[in-house]
GROMACS .gro file of C-alpha atoms in nm:
model
  291
    1MET     CA    1   7.397  -3.220   1.422
    2SER     CA    2   7.034  -3.117   1.367
    3GLN     CA    3   6.761  -3.336   1.500
    4ALA     CA    4   6.503  -3.483   1.263
    5ILE     CA    5   6.150  -3.336   1.281
    6THR     CA    6   5.894  -3.597   1.373
    7GLY     CA    7   5.559  -3.629   1.194
    8GLN     CA    8   5.375  -3.509   1.506
    9GLU     CA    9   5.588  -3.194   1.530
   10LEU     CA   10   5.531  -3.128   1.161
   11THR     CA   11   5.158  -3.165   1.202
   12HIS     CA   12   5.139  -2.908   1.484
   13ALA     CA   13   5.387  -2.666   1.334
   14PRO     CA   14   5.232  -2.324   1.266
   15VAL     CA   15   5.160  -2.256   0.903
   16PRO     CA   16   5.234  -1.899   0.793
   17SER     CA   17   4.936  -1.731   0.630
   18SER     CA   18   4.966  -1.474   0.354
   19ALA     CA   19   4.618  -1.331   0.430
   20PRO     CA   20   4.612  -1.039   0.673
   21PRO     CA   21   4.424  -1.094   0.997
   22ASN     CA   22   4.066  -0.977   1.004
   23ARG     CA   23   4.030  -0.648   1.184
   24VAL     CA   24   3.686  -0.578   1.325
   25THR     CA   25   3.619  -0.211   1.388
   26THR     CA   26   3.431  -0.169   1.712
   27GLU     CA   27   3.280   0.147   1.853
   28ALA     CA   28   3.154   0.230   2.196
   29PRO     CA   29   2.781   0.160   2.235
   30TRP     CA   30   2.707   0.527   2.298
   31VAL     CA   31   2.855   0.618   1.957
   32LYS     CA   32   2.636   0.366   1.779
   33TRP     CA   33   2.319   0.469   1.955
   34THR     CA   34   2.396   0.840   1.908
   35LEU     CA   35   2.428   0.792   1.533
   36ILE     CA   36   2.109   0.586   1.519
   37GLY     CA   37   1.923   0.848   1.722
   38ALA     CA   38   2.050   1.133   1.504
   39ALA     CA   39   1.940   0.953   1.189
   40PHE     CA   40   1.598   0.882   1.338
   41LEU     CA   41   1.552   1.244   1.447
   42ALA     CA   42   1.650   1.365   1.099
   43LEU     CA   43   1.394   1.135   0.939
   44LEU     CA   44   1.134   1.239   1.198
   45TRP     CA   45   1.171   1.610   1.131
   46VAL     CA   46   1.230   1.599   0.756
   47LEU     CA   47   0.995   1.319   0.650
   48ILE     CA   48   0.764   1.168   0.909
   49LEU     CA   49   0.628   1.482   1.077
   50PRO     CA   50   0.548   1.662   0.745
   51LEU     CA   51   0.357   1.354   0.628
   52ILE     CA   52   0.160   1.338   0.949
   53ILE     CA   53   0.084   1.712   0.931
   54VAL     CA   54  -0.045   1.681   0.572
   55LEU     CA   55  -0.286   1.403   0.672
   56THR     CA   56  -0.405   1.570   0.992
   57GLU     CA   57  -0.460   1.908   0.822
   58ALA     CA   58  -0.645   1.737   0.537
   59LEU     CA   59  -0.890   1.575   0.783
   60LYS     CA   60  -0.894   1.862   1.032
   61GLN     CA   61  -1.246   1.980   0.942
   62GLY     CA   62  -1.392   1.636   0.904
   63TRP     CA   63  -1.437   1.365   0.646
   64SER     CA   64  -1.720   1.546   0.464
   65VAL     CA   65  -1.503   1.853   0.398
   66TYR     CA   66  -1.219   1.629   0.282
   67VAL     CA   67  -1.441   1.444   0.034
   68GLU     CA   68  -1.599   1.769  -0.086
   69ALA     CA   69  -1.255   1.916  -0.160
   70LEU     CA   70  -1.158   1.610  -0.364
   71ARG     CA   71  -1.490   1.615  -0.554
   72ASP     CA   72  -1.451   1.979  -0.652
   73PRO     CA   73  -1.464   2.008  -1.036
   74ASP     CA   74  -1.129   2.190  -1.050
   75ALA     CA   75  -0.965   1.923  -0.833
   76MET     CA   76  -1.109   1.644  -1.049
   77SER     CA   77  -0.991   1.825  -1.363
   78ALA     CA   78  -0.641   1.858  -1.215
   79LEU     CA   79  -0.641   1.488  -1.130
   80ARG     CA   80  -0.752   1.389  -1.479
   81LEU     CA   81  -0.488   1.611  -1.637
   82THR     CA   82  -0.215   1.471  -1.408
   83LEU     CA   83  -0.310   1.113  -1.496
   84LEU     CA   84  -0.333   1.198  -1.867
   85VAL     CA   85   0.010   1.360  -1.873
   86ALA     CA   86   0.162   1.062  -1.692
   87ALA     CA   87  -0.016   0.820  -1.926
   88ILE     CA   88   0.142   0.992  -2.227
   89THR     CA   89   0.489   1.077  -2.100
   90VAL     CA   90   0.573   0.753  -1.920
   91PRO     CA   91   0.526   0.521  -2.224
   92LEU     CA   92   0.715   0.763  -2.448
   93ASN     CA   93   1.008   0.782  -2.208
   94THR     CA   94   0.995   0.405  -2.158
   95VAL     CA   95   1.036   0.347  -2.530
   96PHE     CA   96   1.317   0.601  -2.553
   97GLY     CA   97   1.489   0.473  -2.238
   98VAL     CA   98   1.494   0.112  -2.356
   99ALA     CA   99   1.612   0.212  -2.705
  100ALA     CA  100   1.884   0.443  -2.569
  101ALA     CA  101   2.008   0.191  -2.312
  102TRP     CA  102   2.021  -0.086  -2.575
  103LEU     CA  103   2.206   0.138  -2.818
  104ILE     CA  104   2.457   0.264  -2.562
  105THR     CA  105   2.536  -0.075  -2.404
  106LYS     CA  106   2.528  -0.304  -2.708
  107PHE     CA  107   2.689  -0.095  -2.981
  108GLN     CA  108   2.994   0.125  -3.039
  109PHE     CA  109   2.944   0.443  -3.243
  110ARG     CA  110   3.061   0.801  -3.269
  111GLY     CA  111   2.881   1.042  -3.041
  112LYS     CA  112   2.811   0.783  -2.773
  113GLY     CA  113   2.949   1.006  -2.499
  114LEU     CA  114   2.742   1.299  -2.627
  115LEU     CA  115   2.424   1.088  -2.614
  116VAL     CA  116   2.495   0.988  -2.252
  117THR     CA  117   2.554   1.355  -2.165
  118LEU     CA  118   2.227   1.459  -2.327
  119ILE     CA  119   2.038   1.191  -2.133
  120ASP     CA  120   2.176   1.337  -1.808
  121LEU     CA  121   2.100   1.698  -1.908
  122PRO     CA  122   1.760   1.723  -1.727
  123PHE     CA  123   1.936   1.627  -1.402
  124ALA     CA  124   2.171   1.926  -1.437
  125ILE     CA  125   1.914   2.189  -1.542
  126SER     CA  126   1.657   2.345  -1.311
  127PRO     CA  127   1.300   2.243  -1.397
  128VAL     CA  128   1.206   2.610  -1.416
  129VAL     CA  129   1.480   2.669  -1.675
  130GLY     CA  130   1.357   2.364  -1.865
  131GLY     CA  131   1.007   2.509  -1.883
  132LEU     CA  132   1.144   2.850  -1.983
  133MET     CA  133   1.328   2.693  -2.274
  134TYR     CA  134   1.000   2.575  -2.419
  135VAL     CA  135   0.846   2.920  -2.369
  136LEU     CA  136   1.137   3.076  -2.560
  137VAL     CA  137   1.084   2.830  -2.848
  138PHE     CA  138   0.706   2.787  -2.863
  139GLY     CA  139   0.576   3.096  -2.681
  140ALA     CA  140   0.403   3.392  -2.846
  141GLN     CA  141   0.735   3.581  -2.861
  142GLY     CA  142   0.946   3.269  -2.919
  143TRP     CA  143   1.122   3.140  -3.228
  144LEU     CA  144   0.824   2.943  -3.355
  145GLY     CA  145   0.554   3.155  -3.191
  146PRO     CA  146   0.443   3.354  -3.499
  147TRP     CA  147   0.428   3.040  -3.715
  148LEU     CA  148   0.228   2.849  -3.452
  149ASP     CA  149  -0.010   3.143  -3.408
  150GLU     CA  150  -0.056   3.166  -3.783
  151HIS     CA  151  -0.157   2.800  -3.800
  152ASP     CA  152  -0.366   2.818  -3.481
  153ILE     CA  153  -0.151   2.568  -3.294
  154LYS     CA  154  -0.132   2.613  -2.917
  155ILE     CA  155   0.158   2.457  -2.728
  156ILE     CA  156   0.238   2.693  -2.441
  157PHE     CA  157  -0.047   2.732  -2.189
  158ALA     CA  158  -0.201   2.415  -2.331
  159LEU     CA  159  -0.171   2.037  -2.295
  160PRO     CA  160   0.114   1.993  -2.550
  161GLY     CA  161   0.338   2.229  -2.352
  162ILE     CA  162   0.270   2.044  -2.027
  163ILE     CA  163   0.353   1.714  -2.196
  164LEU     CA  164   0.675   1.852  -2.348
  165ALA     CA  165   0.788   1.993  -2.013
  166THR     CA  166   0.712   1.669  -1.833
  167LEU     CA  167   0.885   1.465  -2.102
  168PHE     CA  168   1.198   1.673  -2.055
  169ILE     CA  169   1.203   1.639  -1.677
  170THR     CA  170   1.137   1.262  -1.676
  171PHE     CA  171   1.364   1.199  -1.977
  172PRO     CA  172   1.655   1.023  -1.797
  173PHE     CA  173   1.484   0.794  -1.545
  174VAL     CA  174   1.425   0.476  -1.746
  175ALA     CA  175   1.750   0.500  -1.943
  176ARG     CA  176   1.956   0.566  -1.631
  177GLU     CA  177   1.810   0.261  -1.457
  178LEU     CA  178   1.877   0.031  -1.751
  179ILE     CA  179   2.224   0.140  -1.867
  180PRO     CA  180   2.421   0.008  -1.562
  181LEU     CA  181   2.208  -0.306  -1.550
  182MET     CA  182   2.266  -0.389  -1.916
  183GLU     CA  183   2.638  -0.308  -1.888
  184ASP     CA  184   2.671  -0.558  -1.601
  185GLN     CA  185   2.491  -0.827  -1.801
  186GLY     CA  186   2.734  -0.805  -2.092
  187HIS     CA  187   2.680  -0.934  -2.447
  188GLN     CA  188   2.724  -1.309  -2.406
  189GLU     CA  189   2.358  -1.410  -2.422
  190GLU     CA  190   2.287  -1.187  -2.724
  191GLU     CA  191   2.594  -1.325  -2.902
  192ALA     CA  192   2.481  -1.680  -2.826
  193ALA     CA  193   2.139  -1.602  -2.972
  194VAL     CA  194   2.300  -1.464  -3.288
  195THR     CA  195   2.509  -1.781  -3.317
  196LEU     CA  196   2.187  -1.986  -3.297
  197GLY     CA  197   2.035  -1.782  -3.581
  198ALA     CA  198   1.820  -1.527  -3.395
  199ARG     CA  199   1.805  -1.175  -3.530
  200GLY     CA  200   1.702  -0.824  -3.429
  201TRP     CA  201   1.366  -0.803  -3.258
  202ARG     CA  202   1.361  -1.175  -3.170
  203ILE     CA  203   1.683  -1.127  -2.967
  204PHE     CA  204   1.534  -0.824  -2.794
  205TRP     CA  205   1.202  -0.989  -2.702
  206LYS     CA  206   1.341  -1.332  -2.608
  207VAL     CA  207   1.678  -1.246  -2.452
  208THR     CA  208   1.727  -0.880  -2.366
  209LEU     CA  209   1.383  -0.786  -2.233
  210PRO     CA  210   1.342  -1.078  -1.988
  211ASN     CA  211   1.682  -0.988  -1.837
  212ILE     CA  212   1.593  -0.624  -1.779
  213LYS     CA  213   1.225  -0.653  -1.687
  214TRP     CA  214   1.261  -0.574  -1.315
  215GLY     CA  215   1.500  -0.285  -1.375
  216LEU     CA  216   1.265  -0.155  -1.644
  217LEU     CA  217   0.963  -0.165  -1.411
  218TYR     CA  218   1.172   0.007  -1.143
  219GLY     CA  219   1.261   0.288  -1.385
  220ILE     CA  220   0.898   0.320  -1.503
  221ILE     CA  221   0.777   0.363  -1.141
  222LEU     CA  222   1.032   0.639  -1.077
  223CYS     CA  223   0.942   0.806  -1.405
  224ASN     CA  224   0.571   0.795  -1.321
  225ALA     CA  225   0.624   0.939  -0.974
  226ARG     CA  226   0.828   1.228  -1.117
  227ALA     CA  227   0.571   1.293  -1.388
  228MET     CA  228   0.282   1.314  -1.140
  229GLY     CA  229   0.472   1.535  -0.894
  230GLU     CA  230   0.642   1.776  -1.135
  231PHE     CA  231   0.586   2.139  -1.044
  232GLY     CA  232   0.854   2.381  -1.170
  233ALA     CA  233   0.861   2.316  -1.544
  234VAL     CA  234   0.485   2.263  -1.568
  235SER     CA  235   0.422   2.582  -1.372
  236VAL     CA  236   0.610   2.784  -1.633
  237VAL     CA  237   0.430   2.644  -1.940
  238SER     CA  238   0.081   2.582  -1.803
  239GLY     CA  239  -0.052   2.932  -1.742
  240HIS     CA  240  -0.233   2.815  -1.425
  241ILE     CA  241  -0.572   2.803  -1.599
  242ARG     CA  242  -0.819   2.641  -1.359
  243GLY     CA  243  -0.999   2.343  -1.496
  244GLU     CA  244  -0.777   2.333  -1.805
  245THR     CA  245  -0.399   2.345  -1.745
  246ASN     CA  246  -0.366   2.291  -1.371
  247THR     CA  247  -0.211   1.964  -1.257
  248LEU     CA  248  -0.247   1.844  -0.899
  249PRO     CA  249   0.071   2.016  -0.770
  250LEU     CA  250  -0.034   2.345  -0.931
  251HIS     CA  251  -0.387   2.312  -0.793
  252VAL     CA  252  -0.245   2.261  -0.440
  253GLU     CA  253  -0.042   2.582  -0.477
  254ILE     CA  254  -0.345   2.783  -0.593
  255LEU     CA  255  -0.564   2.658  -0.306
  256TYR     CA  256  -0.295   2.733  -0.052
  257ASN     CA  257  -0.236   3.084  -0.187
  258GLU     CA  258  -0.612   3.146  -0.159
  259TYR     CA  259  -0.600   3.041   0.208
  260GLN     CA  260  -0.814   2.732   0.142
  261PHE     CA  261  -0.587   2.529   0.368
  262SER     CA  262  -0.811   2.227   0.427
  263ALA     CA  263  -0.879   2.189   0.056
  264SER     CA  264  -0.512   2.232  -0.034
  265PHE     CA  265  -0.402   1.968   0.217
  266ALA     CA  266  -0.682   1.735   0.100
  267VAL     CA  267  -0.558   1.754  -0.259
  268ALA     CA  268  -0.198   1.725  -0.137
  269SER     CA  269  -0.293   1.404   0.040
  270LEU     CA  270  -0.373   1.253  -0.301
  271LEU     CA  271  -0.017   1.319  -0.408
  272LEU     CA  272   0.100   1.179  -0.078
  273LEU     CA  273  -0.094   0.856  -0.131
  274LEU     CA  274   0.046   0.828  -0.484
  275ALA     CA  275   0.397   0.882  -0.345
  276LEU     CA  276   0.351   0.615  -0.077
  277ALA     CA  277   0.214   0.367  -0.332
  278THR     CA  278   0.512   0.444  -0.555
  279LEU     CA  279   0.751   0.390  -0.263
  280VAL     CA  280   0.600   0.050  -0.186
  281LEU     CA  281   0.618  -0.059  -0.549
  282LYS     CA  282   0.972   0.078  -0.581
  283SER     CA  283   1.089  -0.120  -0.278
  284TRP     CA  284   0.919  -0.439  -0.400
  285PHE     CA  285   1.061  -0.416  -0.750
  286GLY     CA  286   1.400  -0.322  -0.606
  287ARG     CA  287   1.410  -0.652  -0.415
  288LYS     CA  288   1.298  -0.840  -0.726
  289ARG     CA  289   1.580  -0.678  -0.924
  290VAL     CA  290   1.839  -0.781  -0.665
  291HIS     CA  291   1.720  -1.144  -0.663
   0.00000   0.00000   0.00000
């Protein structure tokens, strides 16, 4: 005859658990520190040392030579052109990126997959090939070359060509930042706004834009950094005309090829400072986006 189970025995009886036990993967300390050291050495050789060399070479001949190199008329012209191209291309790609992300994430339509593929196209094509495409279309021997020459319109080896090439290269950045963000947010808030009587632009300004503002700023910063640092596509369409079609990266190349090393590193330090400022802003906005 089985004995009755007392309340105390029932209380202390083991309860089977359906959840698997937690398994903590542990490694020997030497493995952990070896991996950390390898990562640090890689960063040191690939990133930190080149940055230090750029700054030391820029100031190697003294502060006066550094300032003189930056105040050179060709350097100032390259800086103005770089800022002008960024000031034009970044707002245009911002408008397109927001519109494309809103269209792709909020609506269903034929050709949606094709649009996403076209947005990613600049990532898959070499910048040099991108610049060459514009030369084949707008160059003197291109499809539209005779017509442009007849109407005295200059695109290649002029500001419009540089803007077109930079637009192409920076095309995906804003859209690619916003599409995953807007997909994760869903449609609930927009649908609620429609139910309350809001329409069109009011929904965008009052509901959609506040939800994507940090991701949008993050994409704009990346787009701006790429626009200022673009070399390959701009090199093909610019013609390397000093004081007219040289951006900062192209001006650095010309100075270096002419063995003006201190001047080339001085101008390169401007791009370095812009990159560091972009990195700081990118990290700050990245944390804002997470929170």
